[in-house]
PDB file of C-alpha atoms and ligand atoms in Angstrom:
ATOM      1  CA  UNK A 209      22.514   6.131 -98.552  1.00  0.00           C
ATOM      2  CA  UNK A 210      23.274   4.720-101.991  1.00  0.00           C
ATOM      3  CA  UNK A 211      26.667   3.768-103.337  1.00  0.00           C
ATOM      4  CA  UNK A 212      27.032   5.280-106.812  1.00  0.00           C
ATOM      5  CA  UNK A 213      29.670   5.039-109.541  1.00  0.00           C
ATOM      6  CA  UNK A 214      31.481   8.126-110.871  1.00  0.00           C
ATOM      7  CA  UNK A 215      34.442   7.937-113.253  1.00  0.00           C
ATOM      8  CA  UNK A 216      35.943   4.722-111.934  1.00  0.00           C
ATOM      9  CA  UNK A 217      35.062   5.137-108.250  1.00  0.00           C
ATOM     10  CA  UNK A 218      32.317   3.672-106.066  1.00  0.00           C
ATOM     11  CA  UNK A 219      31.293   6.421-103.625  1.00  0.00           C
ATOM     12  CA  UNK A 220      28.516   7.320-101.187  1.00  0.00           C
ATOM     13  CA  UNK A 221      25.988   9.381-103.180  1.00  0.00           C
ATOM     14  CA  UNK A 222      26.719  12.574-101.239  1.00  0.00           C
ATOM     15  CA  UNK A 223      30.439  12.404-102.067  1.00  0.00           C
ATOM     16  CA  UNK A 224      30.042  11.910-105.826  1.00  0.00           C
ATOM     17  CA  UNK A 225      30.827  15.097-107.765  1.00  0.00           C
ATOM     18  CA  UNK A 226      30.784  16.301-111.396  1.00  0.00           C
ATOM     19  CA  UNK A 227      32.304  19.584-112.669  1.00  0.00           C
ATOM     20  CA  UNK A 228      30.114  22.648-113.381  1.00  0.00           C
ATOM     21  CA  UNK A 229      31.834  22.685-116.810  1.00  0.00           C
ATOM     22  CA  UNK A 230      30.538  19.214-117.631  1.00  0.00           C
ATOM     23  CA  UNK A 231      28.924  19.255-121.094  1.00  0.00           C
ATOM     24  CA  UNK A 232      26.041  17.184-119.797  1.00  0.00           C
ATOM     25  CA  UNK A 233      25.201  20.009-117.365  1.00  0.00           C
ATOM     26  CA  UNK A 234      25.861  22.935-119.759  1.00  0.00           C
ATOM     27  CA  UNK A 235      24.711  21.520-123.121  1.00  0.00           C
ATOM     28  CA  UNK A 236      22.708  18.338-122.435  1.00  0.00           C
ATOM     29  CA  UNK A 237      25.618  16.737-124.321  1.00  0.00           C
ATOM     30  CA  UNK A 238      25.100  13.291-122.861  1.00  0.00           C
ATOM     31  CA  UNK A 239      23.434   9.956-123.410  1.00  0.00           C
ATOM     32  CA  UNK A 240      21.858   7.529-120.971  1.00  0.00           C
ATOM     33  CA  UNK A 241      20.360   4.096-120.455  1.00  0.00           C
ATOM     34  CA  UNK A 242      18.012   2.655-117.867  1.00  0.00           C
ATOM     35  CA  UNK A 243      18.235  -1.083-117.249  1.00  0.00           C
ATOM     36  CA  UNK A 244      15.786  -2.811-114.938  1.00  0.00           C
ATOM     37  CA  UNK A 245      16.676  -5.341-112.272  1.00  0.00           C
ATOM     38  CA  UNK A 246      14.450  -8.298-111.359  1.00  0.00           C
ATOM     39  CA  UNK A 247      15.474 -11.022-108.891  1.00  0.00           C
ATOM     40  CA  UNK A 248      18.760  -9.093-108.483  1.00  0.00           C
ATOM     41  CA  UNK A 249      19.564  -9.605-112.187  1.00  0.00           C
ATOM     42  CA  UNK A 250      19.804  -7.262-115.172  1.00  0.00           C
ATOM     43  CA  UNK A 251      17.046  -7.408-117.790  1.00  0.00           C
ATOM     44  CA  UNK A 252      18.259  -7.270-121.408  1.00  0.00           C
ATOM     45  CA  UNK A 253      21.658  -5.785-120.563  1.00  0.00           C
ATOM     46  CA  UNK A 254      23.032  -6.655-124.005  1.00  0.00           C
ATOM     47  CA  UNK A 255      20.301  -4.642-125.741  1.00  0.00           C
ATOM     48  CA  UNK A 256      20.951  -1.572-123.606  1.00  0.00           C
ATOM     49  CA  UNK A 257      24.733  -1.846-124.090  1.00  0.00           C
ATOM     50  CA  UNK A 258      24.298  -2.033-127.857  1.00  0.00           C
ATOM     51  CA  UNK A 259      21.984   0.998-128.011  1.00  0.00           C
ATOM     52  CA  UNK A 260      24.366   2.945-125.744  1.00  0.00           C
ATOM     53  CA  UNK A 261      27.231   2.345-128.141  1.00  0.00           C
ATOM     54  CA  UNK A 262      25.052   3.453-131.050  1.00  0.00           C
ATOM     55  CA  UNK A 263      24.048   6.668-129.203  1.00  0.00           C
ATOM     56  CA  UNK A 264      27.735   7.456-128.550  1.00  0.00           C
ATOM     57  CA  UNK A 265      28.643   6.831-132.186  1.00  0.00           C
ATOM     58  CA  UNK A 266      25.774   8.925-133.576  1.00  0.00           C
ATOM     59  CA  UNK A 267      27.028  11.893-131.506  1.00  0.00           C
ATOM     60  CA  UNK A 268      30.743  11.321-132.219  1.00  0.00           C
ATOM     61  CA  UNK A 269      31.268  10.946-128.512  1.00  0.00           C
ATOM     62  CA  UNK A 270      34.481   9.172-127.487  1.00  0.00           C
ATOM     63  CA  UNK A 271      33.954   5.744-125.930  1.00  0.00           C
ATOM     64  CA  UNK A 272      34.870   5.839-122.252  1.00  0.00           C
ATOM     65  CA  UNK A 273      37.529   3.372-121.153  1.00  0.00           C
ATOM     66  CA  UNK A 274      35.051   1.571-118.895  1.00  0.00           C
ATOM     67  CA  UNK A 275      32.671   0.744-121.803  1.00  0.00           C
ATOM     68  CA  UNK A 276      33.662  -2.951-122.109  1.00  0.00           C
ATOM     69  CA  UNK A 277      33.339  -3.380-118.319  1.00  0.00           C
ATOM     70  CA  UNK A 278      29.901  -1.846-117.838  1.00  0.00           C
ATOM     71  CA  UNK A 279      28.249  -5.190-117.118  1.00  0.00           C
ATOM     72  CA  UNK A 280      30.588  -5.626-114.138  1.00  0.00           C
ATOM     73  CA  UNK A 281      29.897  -2.067-112.929  1.00  0.00           C
ATOM     74  CA  UNK A 282      26.125  -2.664-113.144  1.00  0.00           C
ATOM     75  CA  UNK A 283      26.459  -5.932-111.220  1.00  0.00           C
ATOM     76  CA  UNK A 284      28.675  -4.374-108.571  1.00  0.00           C
ATOM     77  CA  UNK A 285      26.134  -1.580-107.971  1.00  0.00           C
ATOM     78  CA  UNK A 286      23.325  -4.146-107.697  1.00  0.00           C
ATOM     79  CA  UNK A 287      25.431  -6.012-105.132  1.00  0.00           C
ATOM     80  CA  UNK A 288      26.604  -2.973-103.132  1.00  0.00           C
ATOM     81  CA  UNK A 289      23.071  -1.575-102.914  1.00  0.00           C
ATOM     82  CA  UNK A 290      21.273  -4.900-102.387  1.00  0.00           C
ATOM     83  CA  UNK A 291      18.857  -4.329-105.291  1.00  0.00           C
ATOM     84  CA  UNK A 292      16.319  -7.102-105.891  1.00  0.00           C
ATOM     85  CA  UNK A 293      13.896  -5.052-108.018  1.00  0.00           C
ATOM     86  CA  UNK A 294      14.587  -1.636-109.450  1.00  0.00           C
ATOM     87  CA  UNK A 295      16.631   0.187-112.062  1.00  0.00           C
ATOM     88  CA  UNK A 296      20.196   1.111-112.879  1.00  0.00           C
ATOM     89  CA  UNK A 297      20.585   4.561-114.436  1.00  0.00           C
ATOM     90  CA  UNK A 298      23.709   5.158-116.528  1.00  0.00           C
ATOM     91  CA  UNK A 299      24.812   8.462-118.048  1.00  0.00           C
ATOM     92  CA  UNK A 300      27.798   9.287-120.221  1.00  0.00           C
ATOM     93  CA  UNK A 301      28.597  12.880-121.169  1.00  0.00           C
ATOM     94  CA  UNK A 302      31.273  14.339-123.407  1.00  0.00           C
ATOM     95  CA  UNK A 303      33.113  15.332-120.244  1.00  0.00           C
ATOM     96  CA  UNK A 304      34.260  18.553-118.615  1.00  0.00           C
ATOM     97  CA  UNK A 305      36.606  20.816-120.596  1.00  0.00           C
ATOM     98  CA  UNK A 306      38.273  23.888-119.012  1.00  0.00           C
ATOM     99  CA  UNK A 307      35.650  26.298-120.249  1.00  0.00           C
ATOM    100  CA  UNK A 308      32.224  26.512-121.912  1.00  0.00           C
ATOM    101  CA  UNK A 309      32.357  26.300-125.701  1.00  0.00           C
ATOM    102  CA  UNK A 310      29.917  25.104-128.382  1.00  0.00           C
ATOM    103  CA  UNK A 311      32.735  23.336-130.205  1.00  0.00           C
ATOM    104  CA  UNK A 312      33.336  19.778-128.982  1.00  0.00           C
ATOM    105  CA  UNK A 313      36.402  19.556-126.714  1.00  0.00           C
ATOM    106  CA  UNK A 314      39.531  17.677-127.841  1.00  0.00           C
ATOM    107  CA  UNK A 315      38.944  14.016-126.898  1.00  0.00           C
ATOM    108  CA  UNK A 316      42.691  13.714-126.135  1.00  0.00           C
ATOM    109  CA  UNK A 317      42.365  16.084-123.178  1.00  0.00           C
ATOM    110  CA  UNK A 318      38.678  15.793-122.232  1.00  0.00           C
ATOM    111  CA  UNK A 319      37.474  12.315-121.378  1.00  0.00           C
ATOM    112  CA  UNK A 320      33.816  11.328-120.990  1.00  0.00           C
ATOM    113  CA  UNK A 321      32.087  11.540-117.625  1.00  0.00           C
ATOM    114  CA  UNK A 322      30.496   8.244-116.581  1.00  0.00           C
ATOM    115  CA  UNK A 323      27.895   8.104-113.816  1.00  0.00           C
ATOM    116  CA  UNK A 324      25.740   5.188-112.671  1.00  0.00           C
ATOM    117  CA  UNK A 325      23.313   4.914-109.788  1.00  0.00           C
ATOM    118  CA  UNK A 326      20.652   2.493-108.592  1.00  0.00           C
ATOM    119  CA  UNK A 327      16.936   3.096-107.992  1.00  0.00           C
ATOM    120  CA  UNK A 328      15.466   0.608-105.558  1.00  0.00           C
ATOM    121  CA  UNK A 329      11.838  -0.230-106.535  1.00  0.00           C
ATOM    122  CA  UNK A 330      10.492  -3.210-104.620  1.00  0.00           C
ATOM    123  CA  UNK A 331       7.296  -4.455-106.300  1.00  0.00           C
ATOM    124  CA  UNK A 332       8.304  -3.114-109.745  1.00  0.00           C
ATOM    125  CA  UNK A 333       7.094  -6.240-111.577  1.00  0.00           C
ATOM    126  CA  UNK A 334       3.939  -6.602-109.488  1.00  0.00           C
ATOM    127  CA  UNK A 335       2.844  -3.015-110.042  1.00  0.00           C
ATOM    128  CA  UNK A 336      -0.748  -2.038-109.088  1.00  0.00           C
ATOM    129  CA  UNK A 337      -0.786   0.318-112.128  1.00  0.00           C
ATOM    130  CA  UNK A 338      -0.511  -2.704-114.448  1.00  0.00           C
ATOM    131  CA  UNK A 339      -3.715  -4.155-112.937  1.00  0.00           C
ATOM    132  CA  UNK A 340      -5.622  -0.876-113.342  1.00  0.00           C
ATOM    133  CA  UNK A 341      -4.086   0.368-116.577  1.00  0.00           C
ATOM    134  CA  UNK A 342      -3.019   3.954-117.188  1.00  0.00           C
ATOM    135  CA  UNK A 343      -4.742   6.947-118.797  1.00  0.00           C
ATOM    136  CA  UNK A 344      -3.049   9.183-121.349  1.00  0.00           C
ATOM    137  CA  UNK A 345      -3.689  12.490-123.106  1.00  0.00           C
ATOM    138  CA  UNK A 346      -2.281  13.509-126.477  1.00  0.00           C
ATOM    139  CA  UNK A 347       0.105  16.456-126.871  1.00  0.00           C
ATOM    140  CA  UNK A 348       2.071  17.873-129.793  1.00  0.00           C
ATOM    141  CA  UNK A 349       5.539  16.352-130.126  1.00  0.00           C
ATOM    142  CA  UNK A 350       7.914  19.283-129.710  1.00  0.00           C
ATOM    143  CA  UNK A 351      11.186  17.396-129.242  1.00  0.00           C
ATOM    144  CA  UNK A 352      14.250  17.628-131.480  1.00  0.00           C
ATOM    145  CA  UNK A 353      14.409  15.493-134.627  1.00  0.00           C
ATOM    146  CA  UNK A 354      16.888  12.799-133.467  1.00  0.00           C
ATOM    147  CA  UNK A 355      14.769  10.934-130.941  1.00  0.00           C
ATOM    148  CA  UNK A 356      16.465   7.671-131.918  1.00  0.00           C
ATOM    149  CA  UNK A 357      19.487   8.825-129.894  1.00  0.00           C
ATOM    150  CA  UNK A 358      18.890   8.415-126.169  1.00  0.00           C
ATOM    151  CA  UNK A 359      20.131  11.834-125.026  1.00  0.00           C
ATOM    152  CA  UNK A 360      19.605  13.518-121.664  1.00  0.00           C
ATOM    153  CA  UNK A 361      17.604  16.344-123.319  1.00  0.00           C
ATOM    154  CA  UNK A 362      14.460  15.430-121.413  1.00  0.00           C
ATOM    155  CA  UNK A 363      12.895  18.848-120.906  1.00  0.00           C
ATOM    156  CA  UNK A 364       9.981  18.368-123.313  1.00  0.00           C
ATOM    157  CA  UNK A 365       9.153  14.838-122.080  1.00  0.00           C
ATOM    158  CA  UNK A 366       9.284  16.268-118.563  1.00  0.00           C
ATOM    159  CA  UNK A 367       6.855  19.067-119.597  1.00  0.00           C
ATOM    160  CA  UNK A 368       4.655  16.402-121.186  1.00  0.00           C
ATOM    161  CA  UNK A 369       4.452  14.497-117.886  1.00  0.00           C
ATOM    162  CA  UNK A 370       3.459  17.772-116.186  1.00  0.00           C
ATOM    163  CA  UNK A 371       0.704  18.353-118.801  1.00  0.00           C
ATOM    164  CA  UNK A 372      -0.551  14.827-118.089  1.00  0.00           C
ATOM    165  CA  UNK A 373      -0.456  15.480-114.358  1.00  0.00           C
ATOM    166  CA  UNK A 374      -2.363  18.771-114.769  1.00  0.00           C
ATOM    167  CA  UNK A 375      -4.997  16.855-116.799  1.00  0.00           C
ATOM    168  CA  UNK A 376      -5.327  14.291-113.998  1.00  0.00           C
ATOM    169  CA  UNK A 377      -3.931  11.400-116.053  1.00  0.00           C
ATOM    170  CA  UNK A 378      -0.781   9.285-115.987  1.00  0.00           C
ATOM    171  CA  UNK A 379       1.127  10.120-119.166  1.00  0.00           C
ATOM    172  CA  UNK A 380       1.032  11.757-122.589  1.00  0.00           C
ATOM    173  CA  UNK A 381       1.288  10.347-126.111  1.00  0.00           C
ATOM    174  CA  UNK A 382       3.027  12.712-128.471  1.00  0.00           C
ATOM    175  CA  UNK A 383       1.580  13.447-131.900  1.00  0.00           C
ATOM    176  CA  UNK A 384       3.373  14.729-135.003  1.00  0.00           C
ATOM    177  CA  UNK A 385       1.735  15.359-138.392  1.00  0.00           C
ATOM    178  CA  UNK A 386      -1.421  13.710-137.074  1.00  0.00           C
ATOM    179  CA  UNK A 387       0.262  10.437-136.007  1.00  0.00           C
ATOM    180  CA  UNK A 388       1.363   9.195-132.592  1.00  0.00           C
ATOM    181  CA  UNK A 389       5.148   9.066-132.226  1.00  0.00           C
ATOM    182  CA  UNK A 390       5.507   7.605-128.709  1.00  0.00           C
ATOM    183  CA  UNK A 391       4.859   8.215-125.015  1.00  0.00           C
ATOM    184  CA  UNK A 392       6.973  10.703-123.019  1.00  0.00           C
ATOM    185  CA  UNK A 393       9.229   7.857-121.845  1.00  0.00           C
ATOM    186  CA  UNK A 394       7.860   4.763-123.573  1.00  0.00           C
ATOM    187  CA  UNK A 395       6.762   3.294-126.898  1.00  0.00           C
ATOM    188  CA  UNK A 396       3.042   3.273-127.765  1.00  0.00           C
ATOM    189  CA  UNK A 397       0.900   0.429-129.190  1.00  0.00           C
ATOM    190  CA  UNK A 398      -2.682  -0.343-130.099  1.00  0.00           C
ATOM    191  CA  UNK A 399      -4.313  -3.725-130.702  1.00  0.00           C
ATOM    192  CA  UNK A 400      -6.998  -4.322-133.288  1.00  0.00           C
ATOM    193  CA  UNK A 401      -8.235  -7.919-133.443  1.00  0.00           C
ATOM    194  CA  UNK A 402      -5.158 -10.148-133.449  1.00  0.00           C
ATOM    195  CA  UNK A 403      -2.866  -7.368-134.702  1.00  0.00           C
ATOM    196  CA  UNK A 404      -0.451  -5.301-132.642  1.00  0.00           C
ATOM    197  CA  UNK A 405       0.195  -1.914-134.224  1.00  0.00           C
ATOM    198  CA  UNK A 406       3.168   0.262-133.259  1.00  0.00           C
ATOM    199  CA  UNK A 407       5.020   3.023-135.050  1.00  0.00           C
ATOM    200  CA  UNK A 408       7.796   1.945-137.418  1.00  0.00           C
ATOM    201  CA  UNK A 409      11.399   2.689-136.420  1.00  0.00           C
ATOM    202  CA  UNK A 410      13.023   5.899-137.644  1.00  0.00           C
ATOM    203  CA  UNK A 411      14.555   9.086-136.229  1.00  0.00           C
ATOM    204  CA  UNK A 412      11.130  10.081-134.848  1.00  0.00           C
ATOM    205  CA  UNK A 413      11.128   7.594-131.957  1.00  0.00           C
ATOM    206  CA  UNK A 414      13.490   5.884-129.560  1.00  0.00           C
ATOM    207  CA  UNK A 415      14.162   2.294-130.596  1.00  0.00           C
ATOM    208  CA  UNK A 416      12.957   0.754-127.373  1.00  0.00           C
ATOM    209  CA  UNK A 417      14.799  -2.292-126.092  1.00  0.00           C
ATOM    210  CA  UNK A 418      11.555  -3.506-124.521  1.00  0.00           C
ATOM    211  CA  UNK A 419       9.771  -2.830-127.849  1.00  0.00           C
ATOM    212  CA  UNK A 420      12.170  -5.129-129.712  1.00  0.00           C
ATOM    213  CA  UNK A 421      11.705  -7.936-127.173  1.00  0.00           C
ATOM    214  CA  UNK A 422       7.925  -7.605-126.976  1.00  0.00           C
ATOM    215  CA  UNK A 423       7.503  -7.646-130.772  1.00  0.00           C
ATOM    216  CA  UNK A 424       9.676 -10.757-130.949  1.00  0.00           C
ATOM    217  CA  UNK A 425       7.630 -12.519-128.243  1.00  0.00           C
ATOM    218  CA  UNK A 426       4.362 -11.433-129.913  1.00  0.00           C
ATOM    219  CA  UNK A 427       5.436 -12.974-133.221  1.00  0.00           C
ATOM    220  CA  UNK A 428       6.564 -16.155-131.459  1.00  0.00           C
ATOM    221  CA  UNK A 429       3.072 -16.323-129.895  1.00  0.00           C
ATOM    222  CA  UNK A 430       1.532 -16.153-133.437  1.00  0.00           C
ATOM    223  CA  UNK A 431       0.256 -12.601-133.034  1.00  0.00           C
ATOM    224  CA  UNK A 432       0.402 -10.310-136.041  1.00  0.00           C
ATOM    225  CA  UNK A 433       2.601  -7.212-135.801  1.00  0.00           C
ATOM    226  CA  UNK A 434       2.184  -4.118-137.972  1.00  0.00           C
ATOM    227  CA  UNK A 435       4.907  -1.476-137.681  1.00  0.00           C
ATOM    228  CA  UNK A 436       3.185   1.689-138.901  1.00  0.00           C
ATOM    229  CA  UNK A 437       1.884   5.054-137.722  1.00  0.00           C
ATOM    230  CA  UNK A 438      -1.533   5.329-136.102  1.00  0.00           C
ATOM    231  CA  UNK A 439      -3.710   8.261-135.044  1.00  0.00           C
ATOM    232  CA  UNK A 440      -5.322   9.151-131.730  1.00  0.00           C
ATOM    233  CA  UNK A 441      -8.760   8.457-133.302  1.00  0.00           C
ATOM    234  CA  UNK A 442      -7.575   4.958-134.250  1.00  0.00           C
ATOM    235  CA  UNK A 443      -6.314   4.402-130.699  1.00  0.00           C
ATOM    236  CA  UNK A 444      -9.685   5.451-129.276  1.00  0.00           C
ATOM    237  CA  UNK A 445     -11.396   2.856-131.476  1.00  0.00           C
ATOM    238  CA  UNK A 446      -8.854   0.088-130.804  1.00  0.00           C
ATOM    239  CA  UNK A 447      -9.612  -3.055-128.793  1.00  0.00           C
ATOM    240  CA  UNK A 448      -6.651  -2.435-126.479  1.00  0.00           C
ATOM    241  CA  UNK A 449      -3.647  -0.168-126.064  1.00  0.00           C
ATOM    242  CA  UNK A 450      -0.426  -0.356-124.097  1.00  0.00           C
ATOM    243  CA  UNK A 451       3.041   1.101-123.646  1.00  0.00           C
ATOM    244  CA  UNK A 452       6.441  -0.511-123.137  1.00  0.00           C
ATOM    245  CA  UNK A 453       9.657   0.630-121.448  1.00  0.00           C
ATOM    246  CA  UNK A 454      12.440  -0.886-119.380  1.00  0.00           C
ATOM    247  CA  UNK A 455      10.837   0.264-116.135  1.00  0.00           C
ATOM    248  CA  UNK A 456       7.133  -0.344-116.914  1.00  0.00           C
ATOM    249  CA  UNK A 457       7.605  -3.514-119.046  1.00  0.00           C
ATOM    250  CA  UNK A 458       4.188  -3.862-120.761  1.00  0.00           C
ATOM    251  CA  UNK A 459       1.645  -1.446-119.254  1.00  0.00           C
ATOM    252  CA  UNK A 460      -2.001  -1.408-120.403  1.00  0.00           C
ATOM    253  CA  UNK A 461      -3.491   1.948-121.490  1.00  0.00           C
ATOM    254  CA  UNK A 462      -7.218   2.178-120.759  1.00  0.00           C
ATOM    255  CA  UNK A 463      -8.077   5.747-121.754  1.00  0.00           C
ATOM    256  CA  UNK A 464      -6.887   8.144-124.486  1.00  0.00           C
ATOM    257  CA  UNK A 465      -7.981  11.802-124.337  1.00  0.00           C
ATOM    258  CA  UNK A 466     -10.916  10.956-122.073  1.00  0.00           C
ATOM    259  CA  UNK A 467     -12.200   8.099-124.280  1.00  0.00           C
ATOM    260  CA  UNK A 468     -12.143   4.540-122.913  1.00  0.00           C
ATOM    261  CA  UNK A 469     -10.111   2.104-125.025  1.00  0.00           C
ATOM    262  CA  UNK A 470     -11.981  -1.190-125.554  1.00  0.00           C
ATOM    263  CA  UNK A 471     -13.663  -2.160-122.294  1.00  0.00           C
ATOM    264  CA  UNK A 472     -11.832   0.621-120.402  1.00  0.00           C
ATOM    265  CA  UNK A 473      -9.772  -1.897-118.454  1.00  0.00           C
ATOM    266  CA  UNK A 474      -6.556  -3.840-119.170  1.00  0.00           C
ATOM    267  CA  UNK A 475      -7.208  -6.176-122.086  1.00  0.00           C
ATOM    268  CA  UNK A 476      -6.264  -9.869-122.422  1.00  0.00           C
ATOM    269  CA  UNK A 477      -3.584  -9.361-125.082  1.00  0.00           C
ATOM    270  CA  UNK A 478      -1.677  -6.680-123.158  1.00  0.00           C
ATOM    271  CA  UNK A 479      -1.943  -8.742-119.973  1.00  0.00           C
ATOM    272  CA  UNK A 480      -0.637 -11.835-121.757  1.00  0.00           C
ATOM    273  CA  UNK A 481       2.219  -9.907-123.365  1.00  0.00           C
ATOM    274  CA  UNK A 482       3.208  -8.512-119.965  1.00  0.00           C
ATOM    275  CA  UNK A 483       3.291 -12.030-118.528  1.00  0.00           C
ATOM    276  CA  UNK A 484       5.297 -13.433-121.447  1.00  0.00           C
ATOM    277  CA  UNK A 485       7.722 -10.494-121.357  1.00  0.00           C
ATOM    278  CA  UNK A 486       8.352 -10.835-117.605  1.00  0.00           C
ATOM    279  CA  UNK A 487       8.696 -14.650-117.735  1.00  0.00           C
ATOM    280  CA  UNK A 488      10.987 -14.736-120.770  1.00  0.00           C
ATOM    281  CA  UNK A 489      13.155 -11.796-119.652  1.00  0.00           C
ATOM    282  CA  UNK A 490      13.638 -13.277-116.198  1.00  0.00           C
ATOM    283  CA  UNK A 491      14.845 -16.555-117.743  1.00  0.00           C
ATOM    284  CA  UNK A 492      17.747 -14.858-119.541  1.00  0.00           C
ATOM    285  CA  UNK A 493      18.477 -12.047-117.009  1.00  0.00           C
ATOM    286  CA  UNK A 494      22.174 -11.639-116.189  1.00  0.00           C
TER     287      UNK A 494
HETATM  288  N1  PLP B 269      10.644   6.098-125.921  1.00  0.00           N
HETATM  289  C1  PLP B 269      11.158   7.052-125.123  1.00  0.00           C
HETATM  290  C2  PLP B 269      11.027   8.481-125.524  1.00  0.00           C
HETATM  291  C3  PLP B 269      11.824   6.698-123.933  1.00  0.00           C
HETATM  292  O1  PLP B 269      12.345   7.651-123.149  1.00  0.00           O
HETATM  293  C4  PLP B 269      11.901   5.322-123.573  1.00  0.00           C
HETATM  294  C5  PLP B 269      12.591   4.904-122.357  1.00  0.00           C
HETATM  295  O2  PLP B 269      13.069   5.672-121.583  1.00  0.00           O
HETATM  296  C6  PLP B 269      11.329   4.378-124.427  1.00  0.00           C
HETATM  297  C7  PLP B 269      10.722   4.791-125.604  1.00  0.00           C
HETATM  298  C8  PLP B 269      11.379   2.906-124.112  1.00  0.00           C
HETATM  299  O3  PLP B 269      12.658   2.383-124.328  1.00  0.00           O
HETATM  300  P1  PLP B 269      13.182   1.106-123.537  1.00  0.00           P
HETATM  301  O4  PLP B 269      12.194   0.025-123.799  1.00  0.00           O
HETATM  302  O5  PLP B 269      14.496   0.826-124.124  1.00  0.00           O
HETATM  303  O6  PLP B 269      13.223   1.499-122.088  1.00  0.00           O
END
């Protein structure tokens, strides 16, 4: 039984409750973050905290009182649940007014709902999937146009994972106007020679915290980085491909729409980037 955090209280998971009028439940009016834990410490907490604040601001959502203390709340949940490797999920919604209404509630009377819980994942860093690589299919990107805000509107990404599952693969890369945007819950990359290619930032993709770190480490390791769109055909002809996210770190992609990428197994650059990312992130984990 997990101990979770709801609106200022640490409770057993089966005692934690949120109103049926909560705007997260009725309108998907909420934002979230997922921070990974390695060696009992938080990976890139500052990056996640900064993006969370940006998501709140972009949606005119009031800042919850606990916002400056979220590091302590994360640490307390890690401690209470004895997490060595895993994730902390955090969600903030616009709160629960007295009734359902499209108009935002008055922030004076309706305060945000804040929920955090842990996901224990022993072996997260030493994942067998990273040794094998994952396979992806391409699907049309049918999400809303503000994907830079990390909202809880995850129905299309969830449908995308089901399409991947039905196709017997691990995930889907979404395509818009002929170019890859990102994976259902990760950023997408290809490698051609010594160059790492990943879509430029904009409203079309989530600005991954892992993406920012990996691109920084790649440049420090003298690799070339090109932030631009690429197509599925380009990915199929690339030397390597991979994805990044807080929970998968750097994960090699070995097949795109049934075509092997490079040698059809995890490539040296993706493997090296995964190693660098894990080593460097562990050094500065909080
Ligand atoms: N893109 C999407 C659509 C995501 O949902 C995620 C993570 O959940 C990412 C990218 C990767 O972001 P991060 O590295 O911050 O986990």
